[in-house]
Amino acid sequence: MKSILPLLEKRPNEVGLILVIVQLYLLTNNPGPAIALLEAFFKRLEESTTPADQDVRFAPGLIALVISLYRLSGRTSPIKTELGKAASYWRKKSKPSLSLLRAAGTSLLESSNPEDLSAAGEIFSSLRTQDTNDRTAIAGYVASYATTTSQKCLLTSISLPQCLVSYLALMPQHSKRLDPYSPYTIRSY
């Protein structure tokens, strides 16, 4: 480690070197400095005006790495922020990272904040435009608006599966009022 860290000072934006150092930190069961290293690397890339640096900053593999490290260290709050930034970046691209957008939308669905649910709805809506048969996008879209605006789902129900349209048409304004024994209530087993 002592011989590699001086190299980092000479080449602070070299992805391969960053990944080697992260791996060494993890081998010594030390995810804290690995996270700090990645966060500093991301900050340098965010300050760059080079489009290639921005592509590296939001590379799905690097995003997955930092999210895994956050989970490993028990830090769940930065996950949503990181996925939100990455989703915002990739939604502007002509060839977005669909898996990253799905992960970001799913993460935002875990929130009860209406702004997060709206952002999730926008992500899943853009995924639906990429592939109208994407079941994850359809489910995420409905889930993001079901508790706040079931009418929005109904207005776009033409492209939703018929069983989902039937459910939404029968769904009361507030899902808390659903009869637990109704055949239209979604149950998790």
Short mmCIF file of N, CA and C in Angstrom, two decimals:
data_model
loop_
_atom_site.label_atom_id
_atom_site.label_comp_id
_atom_site.label_asym_id
_atom_site.label_seq_id
_atom_site.Cartn_x
_atom_site.Cartn_y
_atom_site.Cartn_z
N MET A 1 0.83 -1.19 0.00
CA MET A 1 0.00 0.00 0.00
C MET A 1 0.88 1.26 0.00
N LYS A 2 1.96 1.20 0.75
CA LYS A 2 2.85 2.36 0.84
C LYS A 2 3.47 2.72 -0.50
N SER A 3 3.69 1.73 -1.35
CA SER A 3 4.30 2.01 -2.65
C SER A 3 3.27 2.47 -3.68
N ILE A 4 2.01 2.17 -3.45
CA ILE A 4 0.97 2.53 -4.43
C ILE A 4 0.41 3.92 -4.17
N LEU A 5 0.27 4.31 -2.93
CA LEU A 5 -0.31 5.62 -2.62
C LEU A 5 0.45 6.80 -3.25
N PRO A 6 1.80 6.77 -3.30
CA PRO A 6 2.48 7.87 -4.01
C PRO A 6 2.13 7.94 -5.50
N LEU A 7 1.85 6.80 -6.10
CA LEU A 7 1.41 6.80 -7.51
C LEU A 7 0.09 7.54 -7.67
N LEU A 8 -0.76 7.40 -6.67
CA LEU A 8 -2.07 8.05 -6.72
C LEU A 8 -1.92 9.58 -6.74
N GLU A 9 -0.93 10.08 -6.05
CA GLU A 9 -0.70 11.53 -6.05
C GLU A 9 -0.28 12.02 -7.44
N LYS A 10 0.47 11.17 -8.17
CA LYS A 10 0.90 11.54 -9.51
C LYS A 10 -0.21 11.38 -10.54
N ARG A 11 -1.05 10.37 -10.33
CA ARG A 11 -2.12 10.06 -11.29
C ARG A 11 -3.46 9.91 -10.54
N PRO A 12 -4.02 11.01 -10.04
CA PRO A 12 -5.21 10.93 -9.17
C PRO A 12 -6.50 10.51 -9.88
N ASN A 13 -6.53 10.58 -11.20
CA ASN A 13 -7.76 10.22 -11.92
C ASN A 13 -7.64 8.92 -12.71
N GLU A 14 -6.68 8.11 -12.38
CA GLU A 14 -6.52 6.83 -13.08
C GLU A 14 -7.44 5.78 -12.42
N VAL A 15 -8.44 5.36 -13.15
CA VAL A 15 -9.46 4.47 -12.62
C VAL A 15 -8.86 3.14 -12.15
N GLY A 16 -7.99 2.57 -12.93
CA GLY A 16 -7.39 1.29 -12.56
C GLY A 16 -6.65 1.36 -11.24
N LEU A 17 -5.91 2.42 -11.04
CA LEU A 17 -5.16 2.62 -9.80
C LEU A 17 -6.12 2.79 -8.62
N ILE A 18 -7.16 3.54 -8.83
CA ILE A 18 -8.19 3.73 -7.78
C ILE A 18 -8.78 2.37 -7.39
N LEU A 19 -9.11 1.56 -8.39
CA LEU A 19 -9.72 0.26 -8.10
C LEU A 19 -8.76 -0.68 -7.37
N VAL A 20 -7.48 -0.63 -7.71
CA VAL A 20 -6.48 -1.45 -7.01
C VAL A 20 -6.41 -1.04 -5.55
N ILE A 21 -6.38 0.25 -5.29
CA ILE A 21 -6.29 0.73 -3.91
C ILE A 21 -7.56 0.38 -3.13
N VAL A 22 -8.72 0.53 -3.77
CA VAL A 22 -9.98 0.13 -3.12
C VAL A 22 -9.92 -1.35 -2.75
N GLN A 23 -9.45 -2.18 -3.67
CA GLN A 23 -9.34 -3.62 -3.42
C GLN A 23 -8.40 -3.90 -2.24
N LEU A 24 -7.29 -3.19 -2.18
CA LEU A 24 -6.35 -3.38 -1.08
C LEU A 24 -6.97 -2.98 0.26
N TYR A 25 -7.72 -1.89 0.27
CA TYR A 25 -8.42 -1.50 1.49
C TYR A 25 -9.42 -2.59 1.91
N LEU A 26 -10.11 -3.14 0.94
CA LEU A 26 -11.10 -4.16 1.26
C LEU A 26 -10.44 -5.45 1.75
N LEU A 27 -9.28 -5.79 1.19
CA LEU A 27 -8.56 -6.98 1.65
C LEU A 27 -8.12 -6.86 3.11
N THR A 28 -7.90 -5.62 3.55
CA THR A 28 -7.54 -5.40 4.95
C THR A 28 -8.77 -5.08 5.80
N ASN A 29 -9.95 -5.37 5.25
CA ASN A 29 -11.22 -5.17 5.95
C ASN A 29 -11.36 -3.71 6.42
N ASN A 30 -11.13 -2.80 5.50
CA ASN A 30 -11.13 -1.38 5.82
C ASN A 30 -11.91 -0.60 4.76
N PRO A 31 -13.26 -0.74 4.75
CA PRO A 31 -14.04 -0.08 3.70
C PRO A 31 -14.13 1.44 3.84
N GLY A 32 -13.92 1.99 5.03
CA GLY A 32 -14.02 3.44 5.23
C GLY A 32 -13.10 4.24 4.32
N PRO A 33 -11.79 3.93 4.33
CA PRO A 33 -10.89 4.66 3.42
C PRO A 33 -11.19 4.39 1.94
N ALA A 34 -11.70 3.20 1.64
CA ALA A 34 -12.07 2.89 0.25
C ALA A 34 -13.20 3.81 -0.21
N ILE A 35 -14.18 4.00 0.66
CA ILE A 35 -15.30 4.89 0.34
C ILE A 35 -14.79 6.33 0.19
N ALA A 36 -13.96 6.76 1.13
CA ALA A 36 -13.43 8.13 1.08
C ALA A 36 -12.63 8.35 -0.21
N LEU A 37 -11.86 7.35 -0.62
CA LEU A 37 -11.08 7.44 -1.85
C LEU A 37 -12.00 7.59 -3.06
N LEU A 38 -13.03 6.76 -3.13
CA LEU A 38 -13.97 6.85 -4.25
C LEU A 38 -14.72 8.18 -4.25
N GLU A 39 -15.15 8.64 -3.07
CA GLU A 39 -15.86 9.91 -3.00
C GLU A 39 -14.97 11.07 -3.46
N ALA A 40 -13.70 11.06 -3.06
CA ALA A 40 -12.78 12.11 -3.50
C ALA A 40 -12.55 12.03 -5.01
N PHE A 41 -12.44 10.82 -5.52
CA PHE A 41 -12.29 10.60 -6.96
C PHE A 41 -13.51 11.14 -7.71
N PHE A 42 -14.70 10.81 -7.21
CA PHE A 42 -15.93 11.29 -7.83
C PHE A 42 -15.99 12.82 -7.80
N LYS A 43 -15.58 13.41 -6.71
CA LYS A 43 -15.61 14.87 -6.61
C LYS A 43 -14.69 15.51 -7.65
N ARG A 44 -13.50 14.95 -7.82
CA ARG A 44 -12.58 15.48 -8.84
C ARG A 44 -13.20 15.36 -10.23
N LEU A 45 -13.82 14.24 -10.51
CA LEU A 45 -14.44 14.05 -11.82
C LEU A 45 -15.62 14.99 -12.03
N GLU A 46 -16.41 15.22 -10.98
CA GLU A 46 -17.55 16.13 -11.09
C GLU A 46 -17.10 17.55 -11.40
N GLU A 47 -15.94 17.94 -10.89
CA GLU A 47 -15.42 19.29 -11.13
C GLU A 47 -14.81 19.43 -12.52
N SER A 48 -14.56 18.34 -13.19
CA SER A 48 -13.99 18.37 -14.54
C SER A 48 -15.06 18.78 -15.55
N THR A 49 -14.62 19.44 -16.60
CA THR A 49 -15.54 19.84 -17.67
C THR A 49 -15.46 18.90 -18.88
N THR A 50 -14.60 17.91 -18.78
CA THR A 50 -14.42 16.97 -19.89
C THR A 50 -15.57 15.95 -19.90
N PRO A 51 -16.26 15.80 -21.04
CA PRO A 51 -17.35 14.83 -21.11
C PRO A 51 -16.91 13.39 -20.77
N ALA A 52 -15.70 13.03 -21.15
CA ALA A 52 -15.21 11.68 -20.85
C ALA A 52 -15.09 11.46 -19.35
N ASP A 53 -14.69 12.50 -18.61
CA ASP A 53 -14.61 12.39 -17.15
C ASP A 53 -15.99 12.19 -16.54
N GLN A 54 -16.98 12.84 -17.13
CA GLN A 54 -18.35 12.67 -16.63
C GLN A 54 -18.84 11.25 -16.89
N ASP A 55 -18.49 10.69 -18.04
CA ASP A 55 -18.85 9.29 -18.33
C ASP A 55 -18.22 8.35 -17.31
N VAL A 56 -16.97 8.61 -16.95
CA VAL A 56 -16.29 7.79 -15.95
C VAL A 56 -16.97 7.97 -14.59
N ARG A 57 -17.28 9.22 -14.25
CA ARG A 57 -17.89 9.51 -12.95
C ARG A 57 -19.16 8.71 -12.74
N PHE A 58 -19.95 8.58 -13.78
CA PHE A 58 -21.23 7.90 -13.65
C PHE A 58 -21.25 6.52 -14.30
N ALA A 59 -20.07 5.93 -14.47
CA ALA A 59 -19.98 4.58 -15.02
C ALA A 59 -20.74 3.62 -14.10
N PRO A 60 -21.63 2.82 -14.65
CA PRO A 60 -22.44 1.92 -13.82
C PRO A 60 -21.61 1.02 -12.89
N GLY A 61 -20.47 0.55 -13.34
CA GLY A 61 -19.65 -0.30 -12.49
C GLY A 61 -19.11 0.43 -11.27
N LEU A 62 -18.69 1.69 -11.46
CA LEU A 62 -18.21 2.48 -10.32
C LEU A 62 -19.35 2.84 -9.37
N ILE A 63 -20.52 3.13 -9.93
CA ILE A 63 -21.68 3.42 -9.09
C ILE A 63 -22.04 2.17 -8.27
N ALA A 64 -22.05 1.01 -8.92
CA ALA A 64 -22.35 -0.24 -8.20
C ALA A 64 -21.32 -0.50 -7.10
N LEU A 65 -20.07 -0.19 -7.37
CA LEU A 65 -19.01 -0.38 -6.37
C LEU A 65 -19.24 0.50 -5.15
N VAL A 66 -19.48 1.78 -5.36
CA VAL A 66 -19.64 2.67 -4.22
C VAL A 66 -20.92 2.32 -3.44
N ILE A 67 -21.96 1.90 -4.13
CA ILE A 67 -23.19 1.50 -3.44
C ILE A 67 -22.95 0.24 -2.61
N SER A 68 -22.21 -0.70 -3.16
CA SER A 68 -21.86 -1.92 -2.40
C SER A 68 -21.05 -1.56 -1.16
N LEU A 69 -20.13 -0.63 -1.31
CA LEU A 69 -19.33 -0.21 -0.16
C LEU A 69 -20.18 0.51 0.89
N TYR A 70 -21.11 1.33 0.44
CA TYR A 70 -22.03 1.99 1.39
C TYR A 70 -22.82 0.93 2.16
N ARG A 71 -23.34 -0.05 1.45
CA ARG A 71 -24.11 -1.11 2.12
C ARG A 71 -23.24 -1.90 3.09
N LEU A 72 -22.03 -2.22 2.67
CA LEU A 72 -21.10 -2.96 3.51
C LEU A 72 -20.81 -2.23 4.81
N SER A 73 -20.73 -0.91 4.73
CA SER A 73 -20.42 -0.13 5.93
C SER A 73 -21.67 0.34 6.67
N GLY A 74 -22.85 -0.06 6.19
CA GLY A 74 -24.10 0.30 6.87
C GLY A 74 -24.59 1.71 6.59
N ARG A 75 -24.05 2.35 5.59
CA ARG A 75 -24.45 3.71 5.23
C ARG A 75 -25.47 3.66 4.10
N THR A 76 -26.74 3.70 4.44
CA THR A 76 -27.77 3.58 3.41
C THR A 76 -28.23 4.92 2.84
N SER A 77 -28.08 5.99 3.60
CA SER A 77 -28.60 7.28 3.11
C SER A 77 -27.89 7.80 1.85
N PRO A 78 -26.57 7.63 1.68
CA PRO A 78 -25.97 8.14 0.45
C PRO A 78 -26.32 7.32 -0.80
N ILE A 79 -26.87 6.14 -0.62
CA ILE A 79 -27.19 5.29 -1.77
C ILE A 79 -28.20 5.98 -2.68
N LYS A 80 -29.27 6.48 -2.10
CA LYS A 80 -30.32 7.13 -2.89
C LYS A 80 -29.77 8.35 -3.61
N THR A 81 -28.95 9.13 -2.92
CA THR A 81 -28.36 10.32 -3.53
C THR A 81 -27.48 9.95 -4.71
N GLU A 82 -26.63 8.95 -4.51
CA GLU A 82 -25.72 8.53 -5.57
C GLU A 82 -26.48 7.99 -6.78
N LEU A 83 -27.48 7.16 -6.53
CA LEU A 83 -28.28 6.62 -7.63
C LEU A 83 -29.07 7.73 -8.33
N GLY A 84 -29.54 8.70 -7.56
CA GLY A 84 -30.28 9.82 -8.15
C GLY A 84 -29.40 10.64 -9.08
N LYS A 85 -28.17 10.93 -8.66
CA LYS A 85 -27.24 11.67 -9.51
C LYS A 85 -26.94 10.90 -10.80
N ALA A 86 -26.68 9.61 -10.63
CA ALA A 86 -26.35 8.78 -11.79
C ALA A 86 -27.53 8.68 -12.75
N ALA A 87 -28.73 8.51 -12.18
CA ALA A 87 -29.93 8.41 -13.03
C ALA A 87 -30.15 9.71 -13.79
N SER A 88 -29.95 10.84 -13.12
CA SER A 88 -30.11 12.13 -13.77
C SER A 88 -29.13 12.27 -14.94
N TYR A 89 -27.91 11.81 -14.73
CA TYR A 89 -26.90 11.87 -15.80
C TYR A 89 -27.29 10.97 -16.97
N TRP A 90 -27.63 9.72 -16.68
CA TRP A 90 -27.88 8.75 -17.75
C TRP A 90 -29.18 8.99 -18.49
N ARG A 91 -30.14 9.64 -17.85
CA ARG A 91 -31.40 9.92 -18.55
C ARG A 91 -31.19 10.91 -19.69
N LYS A 92 -30.13 11.70 -19.62
CA LYS A 92 -29.85 12.70 -20.67
C LYS A 92 -29.08 12.10 -21.85
N LYS A 93 -28.60 10.89 -21.70
CA LYS A 93 -27.77 10.26 -22.73
C LYS A 93 -28.66 9.57 -23.77
N SER A 94 -28.13 9.45 -24.98
CA SER A 94 -28.88 8.78 -26.05
C SER A 94 -28.96 7.27 -25.80
N LYS A 95 -27.95 6.71 -25.15
CA LYS A 95 -27.98 5.29 -24.79
C LYS A 95 -27.81 5.17 -23.27
N PRO A 96 -28.92 5.32 -22.54
CA PRO A 96 -28.82 5.29 -21.08
C PRO A 96 -28.53 3.89 -20.54
N SER A 97 -28.00 3.85 -19.35
CA SER A 97 -27.78 2.58 -18.66
C SER A 97 -29.09 2.16 -18.02
N LEU A 98 -29.78 1.22 -18.66
CA LEU A 98 -31.10 0.82 -18.19
C LEU A 98 -31.05 0.16 -16.82
N SER A 99 -30.03 -0.65 -16.57
CA SER A 99 -29.94 -1.31 -15.26
C SER A 99 -29.72 -0.29 -14.15
N LEU A 100 -28.93 0.73 -14.42
CA LEU A 100 -28.70 1.77 -13.43
C LEU A 100 -29.99 2.56 -13.19
N LEU A 101 -30.72 2.87 -14.24
CA LEU A 101 -31.99 3.59 -14.08
C LEU A 101 -32.99 2.76 -13.28
N ARG A 102 -33.05 1.46 -13.54
CA ARG A 102 -33.96 0.60 -12.76
C ARG A 102 -33.57 0.61 -11.28
N ALA A 103 -32.28 0.51 -11.00
CA ALA A 103 -31.81 0.52 -9.61
C ALA A 103 -32.14 1.85 -8.93
N ALA A 104 -31.94 2.95 -9.65
CA ALA A 104 -32.24 4.26 -9.08
C ALA A 104 -33.73 4.41 -8.81
N GLY A 105 -34.56 4.01 -9.76
CA GLY A 105 -36.01 4.10 -9.58
C GLY A 105 -36.48 3.25 -8.42
N THR A 106 -35.94 2.04 -8.32
CA THR A 106 -36.32 1.14 -7.23
C THR A 106 -35.90 1.72 -5.89
N SER A 107 -34.72 2.30 -5.82
CA SER A 107 -34.25 2.92 -4.59
C SER A 107 -35.14 4.09 -4.17
N LEU A 108 -35.55 4.89 -5.13
CA LEU A 108 -36.42 6.02 -4.83
C LEU A 108 -37.80 5.57 -4.37
N LEU A 109 -38.25 4.41 -4.81
CA LEU A 109 -39.55 3.89 -4.38
C LEU A 109 -39.58 3.55 -2.90
N GLU A 110 -38.43 3.31 -2.31
CA GLU A 110 -38.38 2.96 -0.89
C GLU A 110 -38.67 4.17 0.00
N SER A 111 -38.71 5.35 -0.56
CA SER A 111 -38.95 6.57 0.19
C SER A 111 -40.45 6.85 0.29
N SER A 112 -40.83 7.58 1.32
CA SER A 112 -42.22 8.03 1.41
C SER A 112 -42.33 9.50 0.99
N ASN A 113 -41.22 10.09 0.60
CA ASN A 113 -41.18 11.48 0.16
C ASN A 113 -41.83 11.59 -1.22
N PRO A 114 -42.86 12.44 -1.37
CA PRO A 114 -43.53 12.59 -2.68
C PRO A 114 -42.59 13.00 -3.81
N GLU A 115 -41.56 13.80 -3.51
CA GLU A 115 -40.61 14.19 -4.55
C GLU A 115 -39.81 13.00 -5.05
N ASP A 116 -39.42 12.11 -4.12
CA ASP A 116 -38.69 10.90 -4.53
C ASP A 116 -39.58 9.99 -5.36
N LEU A 117 -40.85 9.87 -4.94
CA LEU A 117 -41.78 9.03 -5.71
C LEU A 117 -42.02 9.60 -7.10
N SER A 118 -42.10 10.92 -7.18
CA SER A 118 -42.27 11.56 -8.48
C SER A 118 -41.05 11.34 -9.36
N ALA A 119 -39.85 11.46 -8.77
CA ALA A 119 -38.62 11.21 -9.53
C ALA A 119 -38.57 9.76 -9.99
N ALA A 120 -39.00 8.84 -9.14
CA ALA A 120 -39.06 7.42 -9.53
C ALA A 120 -40.03 7.25 -10.70
N GLY A 121 -41.17 7.93 -10.62
CA GLY A 121 -42.14 7.86 -11.71
C GLY A 121 -41.57 8.35 -13.03
N GLU A 122 -40.80 9.43 -12.98
CA GLU A 122 -40.17 9.95 -14.19
C GLU A 122 -39.15 8.97 -14.75
N ILE A 123 -38.39 8.34 -13.86
CA ILE A 123 -37.40 7.35 -14.31
C ILE A 123 -38.10 6.17 -14.96
N PHE A 124 -39.12 5.63 -14.29
CA PHE A 124 -39.82 4.47 -14.85
C PHE A 124 -40.59 4.84 -16.12
N SER A 125 -41.06 6.07 -16.19
CA SER A 125 -41.72 6.53 -17.42
C SER A 125 -40.74 6.54 -18.59
N SER A 126 -39.52 7.02 -18.33
CA SER A 126 -38.53 7.03 -19.42
C SER A 126 -38.12 5.60 -19.79
N LEU A 127 -38.09 4.71 -18.80
CA LEU A 127 -37.81 3.30 -19.11
C LEU A 127 -38.93 2.70 -19.95
N ARG A 128 -40.15 3.10 -19.67
CA ARG A 128 -41.30 2.58 -20.45
C ARG A 128 -41.22 3.06 -21.90
N THR A 129 -40.68 4.25 -22.13
CA THR A 129 -40.57 4.72 -23.51
C THR A 129 -39.50 3.93 -24.26
N GLN A 130 -38.49 3.43 -23.53
CA GLN A 130 -37.45 2.60 -24.14
C GLN A 130 -38.02 1.23 -24.54
N ASP A 131 -38.85 0.66 -23.64
CA ASP A 131 -39.42 -0.67 -23.88
C ASP A 131 -40.78 -0.73 -23.21
N THR A 132 -41.84 -0.67 -24.01
CA THR A 132 -43.20 -0.64 -23.45
C THR A 132 -43.58 -1.95 -22.77
N ASN A 133 -42.84 -3.02 -22.99
CA ASN A 133 -43.14 -4.31 -22.36
C ASN A 133 -42.25 -4.61 -21.15
N ASP A 134 -41.44 -3.65 -20.74
CA ASP A 134 -40.55 -3.84 -19.59
C ASP A 134 -41.40 -3.91 -18.32
N ARG A 135 -41.52 -5.10 -17.75
CA ARG A 135 -42.39 -5.30 -16.59
C ARG A 135 -41.89 -4.53 -15.36
N THR A 136 -40.59 -4.44 -15.21
CA THR A 136 -40.05 -3.68 -14.08
C THR A 136 -40.43 -2.21 -14.22
N ALA A 137 -40.34 -1.67 -15.41
CA ALA A 137 -40.69 -0.27 -15.64
C ALA A 137 -42.18 -0.04 -15.39
N ILE A 138 -43.01 -0.96 -15.84
CA ILE A 138 -44.46 -0.84 -15.63
C ILE A 138 -44.79 -0.89 -14.14
N ALA A 139 -44.25 -1.89 -13.46
CA ALA A 139 -44.52 -2.03 -12.02
C ALA A 139 -43.99 -0.82 -11.25
N GLY A 140 -42.79 -0.37 -11.59
CA GLY A 140 -42.23 0.78 -10.91
C GLY A 140 -43.03 2.05 -11.17
N TYR A 141 -43.50 2.20 -12.39
CA TYR A 141 -44.30 3.36 -12.75
C TYR A 141 -45.58 3.38 -11.93
N VAL A 142 -46.27 2.25 -11.89
CA VAL A 142 -47.52 2.17 -11.13
C VAL A 142 -47.26 2.38 -9.64
N ALA A 143 -46.22 1.75 -9.12
CA ALA A 143 -45.91 1.88 -7.70
C ALA A 143 -45.56 3.32 -7.33
N SER A 144 -44.90 4.02 -8.21
CA SER A 144 -44.48 5.39 -7.90
C SER A 144 -45.66 6.36 -7.84
N TYR A 145 -46.71 6.08 -8.58
CA TYR A 145 -47.86 6.98 -8.59
C TYR A 145 -49.07 6.43 -7.84
N ALA A 146 -49.07 5.18 -7.46
CA ALA A 146 -50.26 4.55 -6.87
C ALA A 146 -50.69 5.20 -5.56
N THR A 147 -49.78 5.60 -4.73
CA THR A 147 -50.16 6.18 -3.45
C THR A 147 -50.43 7.67 -3.52
N THR A 148 -49.98 8.32 -4.57
CA THR A 148 -50.16 9.76 -4.66
C THR A 148 -51.15 10.18 -5.74
N THR A 149 -51.10 9.56 -6.88
CA THR A 149 -51.92 9.98 -8.01
C THR A 149 -52.36 8.79 -8.83
N SER A 150 -53.34 8.06 -8.35
CA SER A 150 -53.78 6.90 -9.12
C SER A 150 -54.40 7.32 -10.44
N GLN A 151 -54.89 8.56 -10.54
CA GLN A 151 -55.46 9.03 -11.79
C GLN A 151 -54.42 9.10 -12.90
N LYS A 152 -53.18 9.43 -12.56
CA LYS A 152 -52.12 9.50 -13.58
C LYS A 152 -51.93 8.13 -14.21
N CYS A 153 -51.96 7.09 -13.38
CA CYS A 153 -51.84 5.74 -13.91
C CYS A 153 -53.01 5.42 -14.82
N LEU A 154 -54.20 5.84 -14.39
CA LEU A 154 -55.38 5.54 -15.19
C LEU A 154 -55.33 6.26 -16.54
N LEU A 155 -54.80 7.47 -16.56
CA LEU A 155 -54.74 8.22 -17.81
C LEU A 155 -53.81 7.57 -18.82
N THR A 156 -52.82 6.85 -18.35
CA THR A 156 -51.89 6.20 -19.25
C THR A 156 -52.10 4.69 -19.29
N SER A 157 -53.25 4.25 -18.84
CA SER A 157 -53.48 2.82 -18.69
C SER A 157 -53.59 2.05 -20.00
N ILE A 158 -53.68 2.74 -21.11
CA ILE A 158 -53.79 2.05 -22.39
C ILE A 158 -52.62 1.10 -22.60
N SER A 159 -51.44 1.50 -22.15
CA SER A 159 -50.28 0.65 -22.38
C SER A 159 -49.97 -0.29 -21.21
N LEU A 160 -50.81 -0.27 -20.18
CA LEU A 160 -50.60 -1.17 -19.05
C LEU A 160 -51.35 -2.48 -19.28
N PRO A 161 -50.88 -3.58 -18.70
CA PRO A 161 -51.59 -4.85 -18.85
C PRO A 161 -53.02 -4.74 -18.31
N GLN A 162 -53.93 -5.48 -18.90
CA GLN A 162 -55.34 -5.39 -18.56
C GLN A 162 -55.61 -5.69 -17.09
N CYS A 163 -54.92 -6.67 -16.51
CA CYS A 163 -55.17 -6.99 -15.10
C CYS A 163 -54.80 -5.81 -14.21
N LEU A 164 -53.78 -5.05 -14.58
CA LEU A 164 -53.37 -3.89 -13.81
C LEU A 164 -54.36 -2.75 -13.99
N VAL A 165 -54.87 -2.59 -15.19
CA VAL A 165 -55.87 -1.56 -15.45
C VAL A 165 -57.12 -1.84 -14.61
N SER A 166 -57.54 -3.10 -14.54
CA SER A 166 -58.70 -3.47 -13.74
C SER A 166 -58.46 -3.17 -12.27
N TYR A 167 -57.28 -3.49 -11.79
CA TYR A 167 -56.95 -3.22 -10.40
C TYR A 167 -57.00 -1.73 -10.10
N LEU A 168 -56.41 -0.94 -10.97
CA LEU A 168 -56.37 0.50 -10.75
C LEU A 168 -57.75 1.13 -10.83
N ALA A 169 -58.59 0.62 -11.70
CA ALA A 169 -59.94 1.16 -11.84
C ALA A 169 -60.76 0.90 -10.58
N LEU A 170 -60.49 -0.19 -9.90
CA LEU A 170 -61.23 -0.53 -8.69
C LEU A 170 -60.57 -0.02 -7.43
N MET A 171 -59.36 0.47 -7.55
CA MET A 171 -58.59 0.90 -6.39
C MET A 171 -59.17 2.18 -5.80
N PRO A 172 -59.45 2.19 -4.49
CA PRO A 172 -59.93 3.42 -3.86
C PRO A 172 -58.86 4.51 -3.92
N GLN A 173 -59.25 5.71 -3.63
CA GLN A 173 -58.32 6.84 -3.69
C GLN A 173 -57.14 6.62 -2.77
N HIS A 174 -57.34 6.05 -1.60
CA HIS A 174 -56.25 5.80 -0.66
C HIS A 174 -56.12 4.30 -0.47
N SER A 175 -54.97 3.77 -0.77
CA SER A 175 -54.76 2.33 -0.73
C SER A 175 -54.93 1.74 0.67
N LYS A 176 -54.85 2.56 1.72
CA LYS A 176 -55.01 2.06 3.08
C LYS A 176 -56.43 1.56 3.33
N ARG A 177 -57.38 1.99 2.52
CA ARG A 177 -58.77 1.59 2.70
C ARG A 177 -59.11 0.28 1.99
N LEU A 178 -58.16 -0.34 1.36
CA LEU A 178 -58.44 -1.58 0.65
C LEU A 178 -58.85 -2.67 1.61
N ASP A 179 -59.82 -3.44 1.20
CA ASP A 179 -60.27 -4.59 1.97
C ASP A 179 -59.20 -5.68 1.87
N PRO A 180 -58.65 -6.15 3.00
CA PRO A 180 -57.59 -7.14 2.91
C PRO A 180 -58.03 -8.46 2.31
N TYR A 181 -59.34 -8.69 2.24
CA TYR A 181 -59.83 -9.94 1.68
C TYR A 181 -60.32 -9.79 0.24
N SER A 182 -60.20 -8.59 -0.29
CA SER A 182 -60.61 -8.33 -1.66
C SER A 182 -59.65 -9.01 -2.64
N PRO A 183 -60.17 -9.56 -3.73
CA PRO A 183 -59.27 -10.17 -4.72
C PRO A 183 -58.41 -9.13 -5.43
N TYR A 184 -58.69 -7.84 -5.24
CA TYR A 184 -57.93 -6.79 -5.90
C TYR A 184 -56.81 -6.23 -5.03
N THR A 185 -56.67 -6.75 -3.83
CA THR A 185 -55.61 -6.30 -2.94
C THR A 185 -54.34 -7.06 -3.25
N ILE A 186 -53.24 -6.32 -3.44
CA ILE A 186 -51.94 -6.95 -3.70
C ILE A 186 -51.40 -7.45 -2.38
N ARG A 187 -51.08 -8.70 -2.33
CA ARG A 187 -50.53 -9.30 -1.12
C ARG A 187 -49.12 -9.74 -1.39
N SER A 188 -48.27 -9.65 -0.37
CA SER A 188 -46.92 -10.20 -0.50
C SER A 188 -46.86 -11.44 0.36
N TYR A 189 -46.40 -12.51 -0.22
CA TYR A 189 -46.34 -13.79 0.50
C TYR A 189 -44.94 -14.13 0.84
#
